[in-house]
Coordinates of C-alpha atoms and ligand atoms in Angstrom, one line a residue:
X1084 CA 175.2 -135.8 159.5
X1085 CA 175.4 -133.2 162.3
X1086 CA 177.2 -133.8 165.5
X1087 CA 175.0 -133.7 168.6
X1088 CA 175.9 -133.4 172.3
X1089 CA 173.4 -134.7 174.8
X1090 CA 173.4 -132.5 177.9
X1091 CA 172.6 -134.7 180.9
X1092 CA 174.2 -138.1 181.6
X1093 CA 171.4 -139.9 183.3
X1094 CA 169.0 -142.6 182.2
X1095 CA 166.9 -140.1 180.2
X1096 CA 170.0 -138.7 178.5
X1097 CA 170.9 -142.2 177.3
X1098 CA 167.4 -142.7 175.9
X1099 CA 167.7 -139.4 174.1
X1100 CA 171.1 -140.3 172.7
X1101 CA 169.8 -143.6 171.3
X1102 CA 166.7 -141.9 169.9
X1103 CA 168.9 -139.3 168.2
X1104 CA 170.9 -142.1 166.5
X1105 CA 167.7 -143.7 165.3
X1106 CA 166.9 -140.6 163.2
X1107 CA 170.0 -141.1 161.1
X1108 CA 170.3 -137.3 161.2
X1109 CA 172.8 -137.0 164.0
X1110 CA 176.1 -138.4 165.1
X1111 CA 176.0 -138.4 168.9
X1112 CA 179.5 -137.2 170.1
X1113 CA 178.7 -138.0 173.8
X1114 CA 177.3 -136.6 176.9
X1115 CA 177.8 -133.4 178.9
X1116 CA 177.5 -133.2 182.6
X1117 CA 178.0 -130.6 185.4
X1118 CA 179.8 -133.0 187.7
X1119 CA 183.6 -132.9 186.9
X1120 CA 184.1 -136.3 188.6
X1121 CA 182.0 -138.0 185.9
X1122 CA 184.0 -136.6 183.1
X1123 CA 185.7 -139.4 181.1
X1124 CA 183.3 -142.1 182.3
X1125 CA 181.5 -144.3 179.8
X1126 CA 177.7 -144.3 179.4
X1127 CA 176.4 -146.9 177.0
X1128 CA 178.5 -146.7 173.9
X1129 CA 179.5 -143.1 174.6
X1130 CA 181.5 -141.1 177.0
X1131 CA 180.8 -138.2 179.4
X1132 CA 182.9 -135.6 177.7
X1133 CA 182.8 -132.6 180.1
X1134 CA 180.6 -129.5 180.6
X1135 CA 178.6 -128.4 177.6
X1136 CA 180.3 -125.0 177.6
X1137 CA 183.6 -126.6 176.9
X1138 CA 182.3 -129.2 174.4
X1139 CA 181.7 -128.2 170.8
X1140 CA 179.0 -129.8 168.7
X1141 CA 176.8 -128.7 165.8
X1142 CA 173.7 -129.1 167.9
X1143 CA 172.7 -129.7 171.5
X1144 CA 169.8 -131.4 173.2
X1145 CA 168.9 -131.6 176.9
X1146 CA 168.4 -135.1 178.1
X1147 CA 167.3 -134.4 181.6
X1148 CA 164.0 -135.7 183.1
X1149 CA 163.3 -133.0 185.7
X1150 CA 161.2 -130.3 184.0
X1151 CA 162.8 -127.5 186.1
X1152 CA 166.4 -128.6 185.5
X1153 CA 165.7 -129.3 181.8
X1154 CA 164.3 -125.8 181.5
X1155 CA 167.2 -124.1 183.3
X1156 CA 169.8 -125.9 181.1
X1157 CA 167.7 -125.3 177.9
X1158 CA 167.6 -121.5 178.7
X1159 CA 171.3 -121.4 179.3
X1160 CA 172.0 -123.1 176.0
X1161 CA 169.7 -120.6 174.2
X1162 CA 171.3 -117.7 175.9
X1163 CA 174.7 -119.0 174.9
X1164 CA 173.5 -119.1 171.2
X1165 CA 173.8 -122.8 171.0
X1166 CA 171.8 -124.5 168.3
X1167 CA 169.2 -126.7 170.0
X1168 CA 168.0 -129.8 168.2
X1169 CA 164.5 -131.3 167.9
X1170 CA 164.7 -135.1 168.0
X1171 CA 161.9 -137.4 166.8
X1172 CA 162.4 -141.1 167.0
X1173 CA 162.2 -143.0 163.7
X1174 CA 159.5 -145.1 165.4
X1175 CA 157.3 -142.2 166.4
X1176 CA 154.5 -140.9 164.3
X1177 CA 154.2 -137.1 164.1
X1178 CA 151.6 -135.5 161.8
X1179 CA 152.8 -133.0 159.2
X1180 CA 150.4 -130.4 160.6
X1181 CA 151.7 -130.8 164.1
X1182 CA 154.2 -128.2 165.4
X1183 CA 157.2 -129.2 167.5
X1184 CA 159.3 -126.6 169.4
X1185 CA 163.1 -126.8 169.4
X1186 CA 164.6 -128.9 172.2
X1187 CA 161.6 -131.2 172.1
X1188 CA 162.1 -135.0 172.0
X1189 CA 159.5 -137.5 170.8
X1190 CA 160.4 -141.0 171.8
X1191 CA 159.6 -144.4 170.2
X1192 CA 156.0 -145.4 169.8
X1193 CA 154.6 -141.9 170.5
X1194 CA 151.9 -140.5 168.3
X1195 CA 151.4 -136.7 167.8
X1196 CA 148.2 -136.1 165.8
X1197 CA 147.2 -133.4 163.4
X1198 CA 147.2 -129.8 164.5
X1199 CA 148.8 -130.5 167.9
X1200 CA 151.2 -127.8 169.1
X1201 CA 154.2 -129.0 171.2
X1202 CA 156.2 -126.2 172.8
X1203 CA 159.9 -126.0 173.3
X1204 CA 162.0 -128.5 175.3
X1205 CA 159.1 -130.9 175.8
X1206 CA 159.4 -134.7 176.3
X1207 CA 156.8 -136.8 174.6
X1208 CA 157.7 -140.1 176.2
X1209 CA 157.5 -143.6 174.8
X1210 CA 154.1 -144.7 173.6
X1211 CA 152.4 -141.4 174.6
X1212 CA 149.5 -140.1 172.4
X1213 CA 148.9 -136.4 171.9
X1214 CA 145.6 -136.2 170.2
X1215 CA 144.6 -133.6 167.5
X1216 CA 144.8 -129.9 168.4
X1217 CA 146.1 -130.5 171.8
X1218 CA 148.5 -127.9 173.1
X1219 CA 151.6 -128.8 175.2
X1220 CA 153.3 -125.9 177.0
X1221 CA 157.1 -125.5 177.0
X1222 CA 159.2 -127.7 179.2
X1223 CA 156.3 -130.1 179.9
X1224 CA 156.6 -133.9 180.1
X1225 CA 154.0 -136.2 178.6
X1226 CA 154.7 -139.5 180.5
X1227 CA 155.1 -142.9 178.9
X1228 CA 151.9 -144.3 177.4
X1229 CA 149.8 -141.4 178.6
X1230 CA 147.2 -139.8 176.5
X1231 CA 146.5 -136.1 176.0
X1232 CA 143.0 -135.7 174.6
X1233 CA 142.0 -133.5 171.6
X1234 CA 142.1 -129.8 172.5
X1235 CA 143.5 -130.5 175.9
X1236 CA 146.1 -128.1 177.2
X1237 CA 149.1 -128.9 179.3
X1238 CA 150.6 -126.0 181.0
X1239 CA 154.3 -125.1 180.6
X1240 CA 156.5 -127.2 182.9
X1241 CA 153.7 -129.6 183.8
X1242 CA 154.0 -133.4 183.9
X1243 CA 151.4 -135.8 182.6
X1244 CA 152.1 -139.0 184.6
X1245 CA 152.8 -142.3 183.0
X1246 CA 149.8 -144.2 181.6
X1247 CA 147.2 -141.8 182.9
X1248 CA 145.0 -139.9 180.6
X1249 CA 143.7 -136.5 180.2
X1250 CA 140.7 -136.2 177.9
X1251 CA 138.8 -133.2 177.0
X1252 CA 135.5 -135.1 177.4
X1253 CA 136.4 -136.1 180.9
X1254 CA 136.6 -139.8 180.2
X1255 CA 139.2 -141.8 182.0
X1256 CA 142.0 -143.1 179.8
X1257 CA 143.1 -146.4 178.6
X1258 CA 143.8 -149.1 181.2
X1259 CA 146.4 -148.2 183.6
X1260 CA 149.3 -150.6 183.5
X1261 CA 151.2 -149.7 186.6
X1262 CA 149.1 -151.8 188.9
X1263 CA 147.8 -148.8 190.8
X1264 CA 144.1 -148.3 191.0
X1265 CA 142.5 -145.5 188.9
X1266 CA 141.7 -143.6 192.1
X1267 CA 145.4 -143.5 192.9
X1268 CA 146.0 -141.8 189.6
X1269 CA 143.5 -139.1 190.0
X1270 CA 143.9 -136.2 190.4
X1271 CA 146.9 -136.2 188.1
X1272 CA 148.8 -133.4 189.7
X1273 CA 148.5 -131.6 193.0
X1274 CA 145.1 -131.5 194.6
X1275 CA 143.1 -130.1 191.7
X1276 CA 141.1 -132.1 189.2
X1277 CA 143.0 -132.0 186.0
X1278 CA 140.4 -133.1 183.5
X1279 CA 139.7 -130.0 181.5
X1280 CA 136.2 -129.5 180.4
X1281 CA 135.8 -126.1 178.8
X1282 CA 132.0 -126.1 179.5
X1283 CA 132.5 -126.5 183.2
X1284 CA 135.8 -124.8 183.9
X1285 CA 137.4 -121.8 182.3
X1286 CA 140.7 -122.8 180.8
X1287 CA 143.6 -120.9 182.2
X1288 CA 145.6 -119.0 179.5
X1289 CA 148.6 -120.9 178.3
X1290 CA 151.7 -118.9 178.5
X1291 CA 152.9 -118.3 175.0
X1292 CA 151.1 -121.1 173.3
X1293 CA 149.0 -120.2 170.4
X1294 CA 145.2 -120.6 170.8
X1295 CA 143.8 -123.7 169.3
X1296 CA 141.8 -121.8 166.8
X1297 CA 145.0 -120.1 165.5
X1298 CA 144.3 -116.6 166.8
X1299 CA 147.6 -115.1 167.9
X1300 CA 147.2 -113.1 171.1
X1301 CA 148.6 -109.7 171.5
X1302 CA 152.2 -109.4 172.5
X1303 CA 152.6 -106.0 174.2
X1304 CA 155.7 -103.8 174.6
X1305 CA 156.0 -103.9 178.4
X1306 CA 153.5 -105.2 180.8
X1307 CA 153.2 -105.3 184.6
X1308 CA 154.7 -108.4 186.2
X1309 CA 153.6 -108.9 189.8
X1310 CA 155.4 -111.1 192.3
X1311 CA 153.4 -113.0 195.0
X1312 CA 153.9 -110.2 197.6
X1313 CA 151.9 -107.2 196.4
X1314 CA 148.4 -108.4 197.3
X1315 CA 149.4 -109.1 200.8
X1316 CA 150.5 -105.5 201.4
X1317 CA 147.4 -104.2 199.6
X1318 CA 145.2 -106.5 201.8
X1319 CA 146.9 -105.2 204.9
X1320 CA 146.0 -101.6 203.9
X1321 CA 142.4 -102.7 203.5
X1322 CA 142.3 -104.7 206.8
X1323 CA 143.9 -101.8 208.7
X1324 CA 141.8 -99.1 206.9
X1325 CA 144.9 -97.2 205.8
X1326 CA 143.2 -96.2 202.6
X1327 CA 144.6 -92.8 202.0
X1328 CA 147.9 -91.0 201.4
X1329 CA 149.3 -92.0 204.9
X1330 CA 150.0 -95.4 206.2
X1331 CA 152.6 -98.1 206.9
X1332 CA 153.1 -99.1 203.3
X1333 CA 154.3 -95.6 202.5
X1334 CA 156.6 -95.6 205.4
X1335 CA 158.0 -99.0 204.5
X1336 CA 158.4 -98.2 200.9
X1337 CA 160.3 -95.0 201.6
X1338 CA 162.5 -97.0 204.0
X1339 CA 163.2 -99.6 201.3
X1340 CA 164.0 -96.9 198.8
X1341 CA 166.4 -95.2 201.2
X1342 CA 168.1 -98.5 202.0
X1343 CA 168.4 -99.4 198.3
X1344 CA 169.7 -95.9 197.2
X1345 CA 171.4 -94.7 200.4
X1346 CA 169.6 -91.4 200.1
X1347 CA 166.3 -90.0 201.6
X1348 CA 163.2 -90.6 199.4
X1349 CA 159.6 -89.4 199.2
X1350 CA 156.9 -91.5 197.4
X1351 CA 154.7 -89.5 195.0
X1352 CA 151.8 -90.1 192.6
X1353 CA 153.9 -90.5 189.5
X1354 CA 157.2 -89.7 188.0
X1355 CA 156.0 -86.5 186.2
X1356 CA 154.8 -85.0 189.6
X1357 CA 158.2 -86.0 191.0
X1358 CA 159.9 -84.1 188.2
X1359 CA 157.7 -81.1 188.7
X1360 CA 158.8 -80.9 192.4
X1361 CA 162.4 -81.4 191.3
X1362 CA 162.2 -78.5 189.0
X1363 CA 160.7 -76.4 191.8
X1364 CA 163.5 -77.5 194.2
X1365 CA 166.0 -76.4 191.6
X1366 CA 164.4 -73.0 191.9
X1367 CA 163.5 -72.4 188.3
X1368 CA 161.8 -69.1 187.8
X1369 CA 159.8 -68.0 184.8
X1370 CA 162.0 -67.4 181.8
X1371 CA 165.0 -69.3 183.1
X1372 CA 166.6 -71.9 181.0
X1373 CA 166.9 -75.6 181.7
X1374 CA 168.9 -78.0 179.6
X1375 CA 167.2 -81.2 178.5
X1376 CA 168.2 -83.9 176.1
X1377 CA 166.1 -83.6 172.9
X1378 CA 165.8 -87.4 172.8
X1379 CA 163.4 -88.1 175.6
X1380 CA 159.8 -88.6 176.5
X1381 CA 157.8 -85.3 176.8
X1382 CA 157.1 -86.0 180.5
X1383 CA 160.8 -85.3 181.3
X1384 CA 160.7 -81.9 179.5
X1385 CA 157.2 -80.7 180.3
X1386 CA 157.8 -79.9 184.0
X1387 CA 160.3 -77.2 183.0
X1388 CA 157.3 -75.4 181.4
X1389 CA 155.0 -76.0 184.4
X1390 CA 157.3 -73.6 186.2
X1391 CA 157.5 -71.2 183.2
X1392 CA 161.1 -72.3 182.4
X1393 CA 162.5 -72.6 178.9
X1394 CA 164.0 -75.8 177.7
X1395 CA 167.3 -75.8 175.8
X1396 CA 167.6 -79.1 174.0
X1397 CA 170.9 -81.0 173.4
X1398 CA 171.5 -83.9 171.1
X1399 CA 172.5 -87.5 172.2
X1400 CA 175.8 -89.4 171.9
X1401 CA 175.7 -92.6 170.0
X1402 CA 177.4 -94.7 172.8
X1403 CA 174.5 -94.4 175.3
X1404 CA 171.8 -92.6 173.3
X1405 CA 171.8 -90.1 176.2
X1406 CA 172.8 -86.4 176.4
X1407 CA 176.2 -85.8 174.6
X1408 CA 178.7 -84.4 177.2
X1409 CA 180.9 -82.9 174.4
X1410 CA 178.0 -80.8 173.0
X1411 CA 177.2 -79.8 176.6
X1412 CA 180.8 -78.7 177.2
X1413 CA 180.8 -76.5 174.1
X1414 CA 177.4 -75.1 174.9
X1415 CA 178.3 -74.2 178.5
X1416 CA 181.6 -72.6 177.5
X1417 CA 179.8 -70.4 174.9
X1418 CA 177.1 -69.4 177.4
X1419 CA 179.6 -68.7 180.2
X1420 CA 181.4 -66.3 177.8
X1421 CA 178.2 -64.2 177.4
X1422 CA 177.2 -64.7 181.1
X1423 CA 174.0 -66.5 180.2
X1424 CA 174.3 -69.8 181.9
X1425 CA 171.2 -72.0 182.3
X1426 CA 170.1 -72.6 185.9
X1427 CA 169.7 -76.4 185.7
X1428 CA 170.0 -79.5 183.6
X1429 CA 167.8 -82.6 183.4
X1430 CA 169.9 -85.7 182.7
X1431 CA 167.6 -88.5 181.4
X1432 CA 168.7 -92.1 181.5
X1433 CA 166.8 -93.7 178.6
X1434 CA 165.6 -97.3 178.1
X1435 CA 167.4 -98.6 181.2
X1436 CA 170.9 -97.1 180.6
X1437 CA 172.5 -94.3 182.5
X1438 CA 173.8 -91.1 180.8
X1439 CA 177.5 -90.4 181.2
X1440 CA 177.1 -88.8 184.7
X1441 CA 180.8 -88.2 185.6
X1442 CA 181.3 -86.0 182.5
X1443 CA 177.9 -84.3 182.9
X1444 CA 178.3 -83.7 186.7
X1445 CA 181.8 -82.3 186.3
X1446 CA 180.7 -79.8 183.7
X1447 CA 177.6 -78.8 185.7
X1448 CA 179.7 -78.3 188.9
X1449 CA 182.2 -76.2 187.0
X1450 CA 179.5 -73.9 185.7
X1451 CA 177.2 -74.1 188.8
X1452 CA 174.3 -75.7 187.0
X1453 CA 172.0 -77.8 189.1
X1454 CA 171.5 -81.4 188.0
X1455 CA 168.1 -83.1 188.0
X1456 CA 168.2 -86.8 187.1
X1457 CA 165.2 -88.3 185.3
X1458 CA 165.8 -91.9 186.2
X1459 CA 162.2 -93.0 185.4
X1460 CA 163.4 -95.6 182.9
X1461 CA 166.5 -96.9 184.6
X1462 CA 165.5 -98.2 188.0
X1463 CA 167.9 -101.1 188.7
X1464 CA 170.6 -99.7 186.5
X1465 CA 174.1 -98.9 187.7
X1466 CA 176.7 -96.3 186.7
X1467 CA 180.2 -97.2 188.0
X1468 CA 178.8 -98.8 191.0
X1469 CA 176.1 -96.2 191.8
X1470 CA 172.4 -96.1 191.1
X1471 CA 171.6 -93.3 188.5
X1472 CA 169.2 -90.9 190.1
X1473 CA 171.3 -90.4 193.3
X1474 CA 174.3 -88.7 191.9
X1475 CA 172.9 -85.3 190.9
X1476 CA 171.2 -82.7 193.1
X1477 CA 167.8 -84.4 192.9
X1478 CA 166.5 -87.5 191.1
X1479 CA 163.2 -89.1 190.3
X1480 CA 161.9 -92.6 189.6
X1481 CA 158.6 -93.8 188.0
X1482 CA 156.4 -96.8 188.9
X1483 CA 154.2 -96.3 185.8
X1484 CA 152.5 -99.5 184.5
X1485 CA 155.0 -100.0 181.7
X1486 CA 158.2 -99.4 183.7
X1487 CA 160.4 -102.3 185.0
X1488 CA 158.4 -102.4 188.3
X1489 CA 155.1 -100.7 188.9
X1490 CA 152.5 -99.6 191.4
X1491 CA 150.0 -99.3 188.5
X1492 CA 151.2 -95.7 188.8
X1493 CA 153.6 -94.0 191.2
X1494 CA 156.9 -92.2 191.5
X1495 CA 159.6 -91.2 193.9
X1496 CA 161.9 -88.3 194.5
X1497 CA 165.4 -88.8 196.0
X1498 CA 168.1 -86.4 197.0
X1499 CA 171.3 -86.5 199.1
X1500 CA 170.0 -83.3 200.6
X1501 CA 167.5 -84.3 203.3
X1502 CA 166.1 -80.8 203.4
X1503 CA 165.1 -81.0 199.7
X1504 CA 163.3 -84.3 200.3
X1505 CA 161.5 -82.8 203.3
X1506 CA 160.5 -79.8 201.2
X1507 CA 159.2 -82.1 198.4
X1508 CA 157.1 -84.1 200.9
X1509 CA 155.7 -80.8 202.3
X1510 CA 154.7 -79.5 198.9
X1511 CA 153.3 -82.9 197.9
X1512 CA 150.8 -82.8 200.8
X1513 CA 149.3 -79.3 200.1
X1514 CA 152.1 -77.4 201.9
X1515 CA 150.3 -77.0 205.2
X1516 CA 152.4 -74.9 207.6
X1517 CA 153.0 -76.5 211.0
X1518 CA 150.4 -75.2 213.4
X1519 CA 151.9 -74.1 216.7
X1520 CA 148.5 -74.4 218.4
X1521 CA 148.1 -78.0 217.4
X1522 CA 144.7 -77.2 215.7
X1523 CA 144.3 -78.3 212.2
X1524 CA 143.8 -74.8 211.2
X1525 CA 145.4 -75.1 207.8
X1526 CA 147.8 -72.2 207.3
X1527 CA 149.5 -71.9 203.9
X1528 CA 152.4 -69.7 203.1
X1529 CA 153.6 -71.7 200.0
X1530 CA 151.9 -73.1 196.9
X1531 CA 151.3 -76.8 197.5
X1532 CA 150.1 -79.8 195.5
X1533 CA 148.3 -83.1 196.1
X1534 CA 151.1 -85.3 194.9
X1535 CA 151.5 -87.9 197.6
X1536 CA 151.2 -91.6 196.7
X1537 CA 148.3 -93.7 198.0
X1538 CA 149.1 -96.2 200.8
X1539 CA 147.4 -98.9 198.7
X1540 CA 149.7 -98.3 195.7
X1541 CA 152.7 -98.0 197.9
X1542 CA 151.9 -101.6 199.0
X1543 CA 152.1 -102.7 195.3
X1544 CA 155.4 -100.9 194.8
X1545 CA 156.7 -102.4 198.1
X1546 CA 156.1 -105.9 196.7
X1547 CA 157.6 -105.0 193.4
X1548 CA 160.8 -103.6 194.9
X1549 CA 161.5 -107.1 196.3
X1550 CA 161.8 -108.5 192.8
X1551 CA 163.6 -105.7 191.1
X1552 CA 166.9 -107.6 190.7
X1553 CA 165.0 -110.6 189.2
X1554 CA 163.2 -108.3 186.8
X1555 CA 166.5 -106.8 185.7
X1556 CA 167.8 -110.3 185.1
X1557 CA 164.7 -111.2 183.1
X1558 CA 164.7 -108.1 181.0
X1559 CA 168.4 -108.6 180.2
X1560 CA 167.7 -112.2 179.3
X1561 CA 164.9 -111.1 176.9
X1562 CA 167.5 -108.8 175.2
X1563 CA 170.1 -111.6 175.0
X1564 CA 167.5 -113.9 173.3
X1565 CA 166.8 -111.2 170.7
X1566 CA 170.5 -110.9 170.0
X1567 CA 170.7 -114.7 169.5
X1568 CA 167.6 -114.8 167.5
X1569 CA 168.8 -112.0 165.1
X1570 CA 172.3 -113.5 164.7
X1571 CA 173.2 -113.4 161.0
X1572 CA 170.4 -111.0 160.0
X1573 CA 171.9 -108.0 158.2
X1574 CA 171.0 -104.4 159.1
X1575 CA 169.6 -104.9 162.7
X1576 CA 172.0 -103.7 165.4
X1577 CA 171.3 -103.8 169.2
X1578 CA 171.5 -100.6 171.2
X1579 CA 175.1 -100.5 172.6
X1580 CA 175.7 -101.0 176.3
X1581 CA 178.0 -98.1 177.2
X1582 CA 181.1 -98.8 179.4
X1583 CA 181.8 -95.0 180.0
X1584 CA 185.5 -95.6 179.6
X1585 CA 185.7 -98.5 182.1
X1586 CA 185.2 -101.8 180.3
X1587 CA 185.9 -103.8 183.5
X1588 CA 182.8 -102.1 185.2
X1589 CA 180.7 -103.7 182.5
X1590 CA 182.3 -107.1 183.2
X1591 CA 181.7 -106.8 186.9
X1592 CA 178.2 -105.3 186.7
X1593 CA 179.3 -102.0 188.3
X1594 CA 177.9 -100.5 185.2
X1595 CA 174.7 -102.1 184.1
X1596 CA 171.9 -101.4 181.5
X1597 CA 168.7 -102.9 182.7
X1598 CA 167.3 -103.4 179.1
X1599 CA 164.0 -102.0 180.3
X1600 CA 163.3 -101.9 176.6
X1601 CA 165.2 -104.0 174.1
X1602 CA 166.1 -101.5 171.4
X1603 CA 167.6 -102.0 168.0
X1604 CA 168.6 -99.9 165.0
X1605 CA 167.4 -100.9 161.6
X1606 CA 169.3 -100.0 158.4
X1607 CA 166.8 -100.2 155.6
X1608 CA 169.5 -100.7 152.9
X1609 CA 170.6 -104.0 154.4
X1610 CA 167.6 -105.2 156.4
X1611 CA 165.2 -104.6 153.5
X1612 CA 162.5 -102.8 155.6
X1613 CA 162.7 -99.5 157.5
X1614 CA 162.0 -99.4 161.2
X1615 CA 158.5 -98.0 160.5
X1616 CA 157.8 -100.8 158.0
X1617 CA 159.0 -103.4 160.5
X1618 CA 156.7 -101.9 163.2
X1619 CA 153.8 -102.2 160.9
X1620 CA 154.7 -105.8 160.0
X1621 CA 154.8 -106.6 163.7
X1622 CA 151.5 -104.9 164.3
X1623 CA 149.9 -107.0 161.6
X1624 CA 151.1 -110.1 163.5
X1625 CA 149.5 -108.6 166.7
X1626 CA 152.9 -107.6 168.2
X1627 CA 153.4 -104.2 169.7
X1628 CA 156.7 -102.4 168.8
X1629 CA 157.5 -98.7 168.9
X1630 CA 160.0 -96.2 167.5
X1631 CA 162.7 -94.8 169.8
X1632 CA 161.4 -91.5 171.3
X1633 CA 160.5 -88.7 168.9
X1634 CA 162.9 -85.8 169.7
X1635 CA 161.5 -82.8 171.5
X1636 CA 162.9 -80.4 168.9
X1637 CA 160.7 -82.1 166.3
X1638 CA 157.6 -81.9 168.4
X1639 CA 155.0 -79.2 167.6
X1640 CA 155.0 -78.2 171.3
X1641 CA 158.7 -77.5 171.4
X1642 CA 159.4 -76.1 168.0
X1643 CA 161.2 -72.8 168.3
X1644 CA 163.2 -73.7 171.3
X1645 CA 167.0 -73.7 171.0
X1646 CA 168.4 -77.1 170.0
X1647 CA 172.1 -78.0 170.0
X1648 CA 172.7 -80.6 167.2
X1649 CA 169.8 -83.0 166.8
X1650 CA 170.8 -85.2 163.9
X1651 CA 171.8 -88.1 166.2
X1652 CA 168.4 -88.0 168.0
X1653 CA 166.5 -87.8 164.6
X1654 CA 168.5 -90.7 163.3
X1655 CA 167.8 -92.8 166.4
X1656 CA 164.1 -92.0 166.2
X1657 CA 164.0 -92.8 162.5
X1658 CA 165.9 -96.1 162.7
X1659 CA 165.3 -97.2 166.3
X1660 CA 162.7 -99.8 167.3
X1661 CA 161.7 -100.9 170.8
X1662 CA 160.6 -104.6 170.8
X1663 CA 158.4 -106.4 173.3
X1664 CA 160.5 -106.5 176.4
X1665 CA 158.3 -107.6 179.3
X1666 CA 160.1 -109.5 182.1
X1667 CA 157.2 -112.0 181.8
X1668 CA 157.6 -112.4 178.0
X1669 CA 157.4 -116.2 177.4
X1670 CA 160.0 -117.8 175.2
X1671 CA 157.2 -118.9 172.8
X1672 CA 156.0 -115.3 172.4
X1673 CA 159.5 -114.0 172.0
X1674 CA 160.1 -116.7 169.4
X1675 CA 157.0 -115.4 167.6
X1676 CA 158.5 -111.9 167.6
X1677 CA 161.8 -113.1 166.3
X1678 CA 160.3 -115.2 163.6
X1679 CA 158.0 -112.3 162.5
X1680 CA 161.1 -110.1 162.2
X1681 CA 163.0 -112.7 160.3
X1682 CA 160.1 -113.5 158.0
X1683 CA 159.6 -109.8 157.2
X1684 CA 163.2 -109.5 156.2
X1685 CA 163.1 -112.7 154.2
X1686 CA 160.0 -111.7 152.4
X1687 CA 161.5 -108.5 151.0
X1688 CA 164.8 -110.2 150.3
X1689 CA 163.2 -113.0 148.3
X1690 CA 160.8 -110.7 146.5
X1691 CA 163.7 -108.5 145.5
X1692 CA 165.6 -111.5 144.2
X1693 CA 162.5 -112.7 142.4
X1694 CA 161.8 -109.4 140.8
Ligands
LIG775 C1 157.7 -92.7 182.3 C2 158.6 -91.5 182.2 C3 158.4 -90.4 182.9 C4 157.1 -90.1 183.7 O1 156.8 -91.0 184.7 P1 155.2 -91.2 185.1 O2 155.3 -92.0 186.3 O3 154.6 -91.9 183.9 O4 154.6 -89.8 185.3 C5 159.3 -89.4 182.9 N1 160.4 -89.5 182.1 C6 160.6 -90.5 181.4 C7 161.9 -90.6 180.6 C8 159.8 -91.6 181.4 O5 160.0 -92.7 180.6

C-alpha cells in the first residue's frame, strides 16, 4: 500500500481521505494545510500534519472544493515533482474505456461511462453521472447527483452544480432534489444558457482536451498569447483614426519600453529591420568585418550583409549556448597583433538566455569593437540585474508572432545613446531632413527606410507588454513541467541556466532565463532515438518540435566565411530539440507531449530488448 497525503483539511478533504481508504490501495497518513495554527489538530481519524512541502508521502491528492484553489495547489504539487494520485471510490463505476487524469477523484455512487474523458484534478462528486464520450476539462467539478450528457463538454475549471443536468439533446435532467424550482437551476452558470446543442451553437474549443472523435489537434511550438488589453488599444486606434505609423499607441509603447529598460527606444516594423539600423548605427562599411555567433537565426547575421559587411563566425560555449568569450578573446588578440580588428560584434541571446555580457563587453571595450545586442529571443530575461539588450552600444527586440510577446510583428531598437535612437527613428521614417520653411518639401540628404511600426500594431504590443512578467512565469513553468515529466528518462538533458559566475544571482532572479523555448539535448546512445527521430515521432503525433538553430557556417549562404571553432554549435544543432513552449500551453497538451516523448523512448527500448 502506498502512503497518501490529502492536501486540504476541510470537509471535502475528509471525504477524499475516506474515499482513498475505500480503494484499499492507499494508507492515508493525514492532511496537509497552509494554516500553521491547524497543525496537530485532529480531523476524523487523522491529523493535520503540516504543510505538504514539509510532509513526505508516496503520493498526494488535493482535497479542496474550490476549483481555483484546487488548481493552484495541484500545479504547485506538479511543479515540485510530487506524485499526484487518482482516487476512484470502490463504490463508483468507471468504464475501462474512460480516461481519468491524475489528481482526479471519483466519489461513491458516481458513474463514468465508456469513452468519457476526464481531465486532471477533476472532482466527480457522489452520485454524478458522466455519460459516454463526454469530455470534462481539467480542474472542473461535476456536482453531486448531476448528469453530464453524452458528448457534452465541460470547460476546464467549470462547475456543474448539484443535481442539475446538462444533456446534449437539451432535455432537462432528472428530478432536482434540492427543493429549488427548475427555473432556479437554469442557466447553470453565469448568464449564458449552458445546454450545448452542436446544431444550434458552435462548441467552444476545449483547452487541451482531446476531441471526442479522437483527432488530436496540433500542438505548436510557440503561439501568440493575448491578454485582455490589446483589443482596447487597437479599437482606440480605429476610433481615433490613428491608422498609420504615427499615433498615441506608438508614443505610449515607446514610453513603456523606456520605463522598463531605462534607455530610449524606437518602435520598428520588426526585429530584422531594427538590426539593420543597428548595423548602420555601428557604421559598418562594405568589406568591414562584424563578429556574429555561428549558432543563431539567419535574421541576426543577414543585416551585416545588407550593409556589405562580412560576418566572422564564432562558436558557442556550452554553459549558455551563446557566444564563447574565450574564443572571442583569442580571436581578438590574434587580430590585434596583425592590426585587423573587426568593427563590431553582434551578441545574440538565444532561447531566452543572455550571453555572458560582462566578459564580451570587457573584451570589446579593450579592443574598441562596437557591441550590437540581438535580444530578439530574450525579452524579459535578466543578466546580473540588467535587461540584456541595454548593455551594449545598441540593442534590438522582436515582437514576431512566435516570440514571448507579439504585435503579430514588430520590433524595437534601444540604446543608452539618445542620439543613436534619434538617428534610427529618422532613418526609419524615410530620412526626411527638417524643412526650415515649414513646407513638407521633402529634402533628403541620407538614405532612409520605411521601418516604422504601425500605430495599430503598437497597440497590440502595448497590451502584451503589460503581461510580459506573467508570460515569463508561464514559460518557465512549462519548462519546469517538462523537467518533472522527463525525470528518470535517460539521455534527455535540459538546456542549462547559466549563472555567469554568480550562483546567488540565479537564486534571487537577478539572472534569469525566460525559457522562451524549452530546449533539451538528446543523446541517442542512451535515449534510443536521435533528436531528429524524436522530432519526427512528435510530428506524427501532431506536435511541433524543432532542432536548435542550424549554425551559420553550415548554411549554403555563409559557407566560405571565417568561423572560429564550430563543433559546439554543430553538436547543439544535431542533438538539440525545442519543444512546444507556448505560455498558453495547457497541462493536458503538455502531458500529451511528455507522454509522446516517453512512449517514443519506451518503444525503442522494448523493441531492442525484444530483438
Ligand atoms: C526572431 C529573431 C530575429 C528577427 O526578428 P523579426 O521580428 O522576426 O524580424 C532576429 N534574431 C533572432 C535571434 C530572432 O530569433
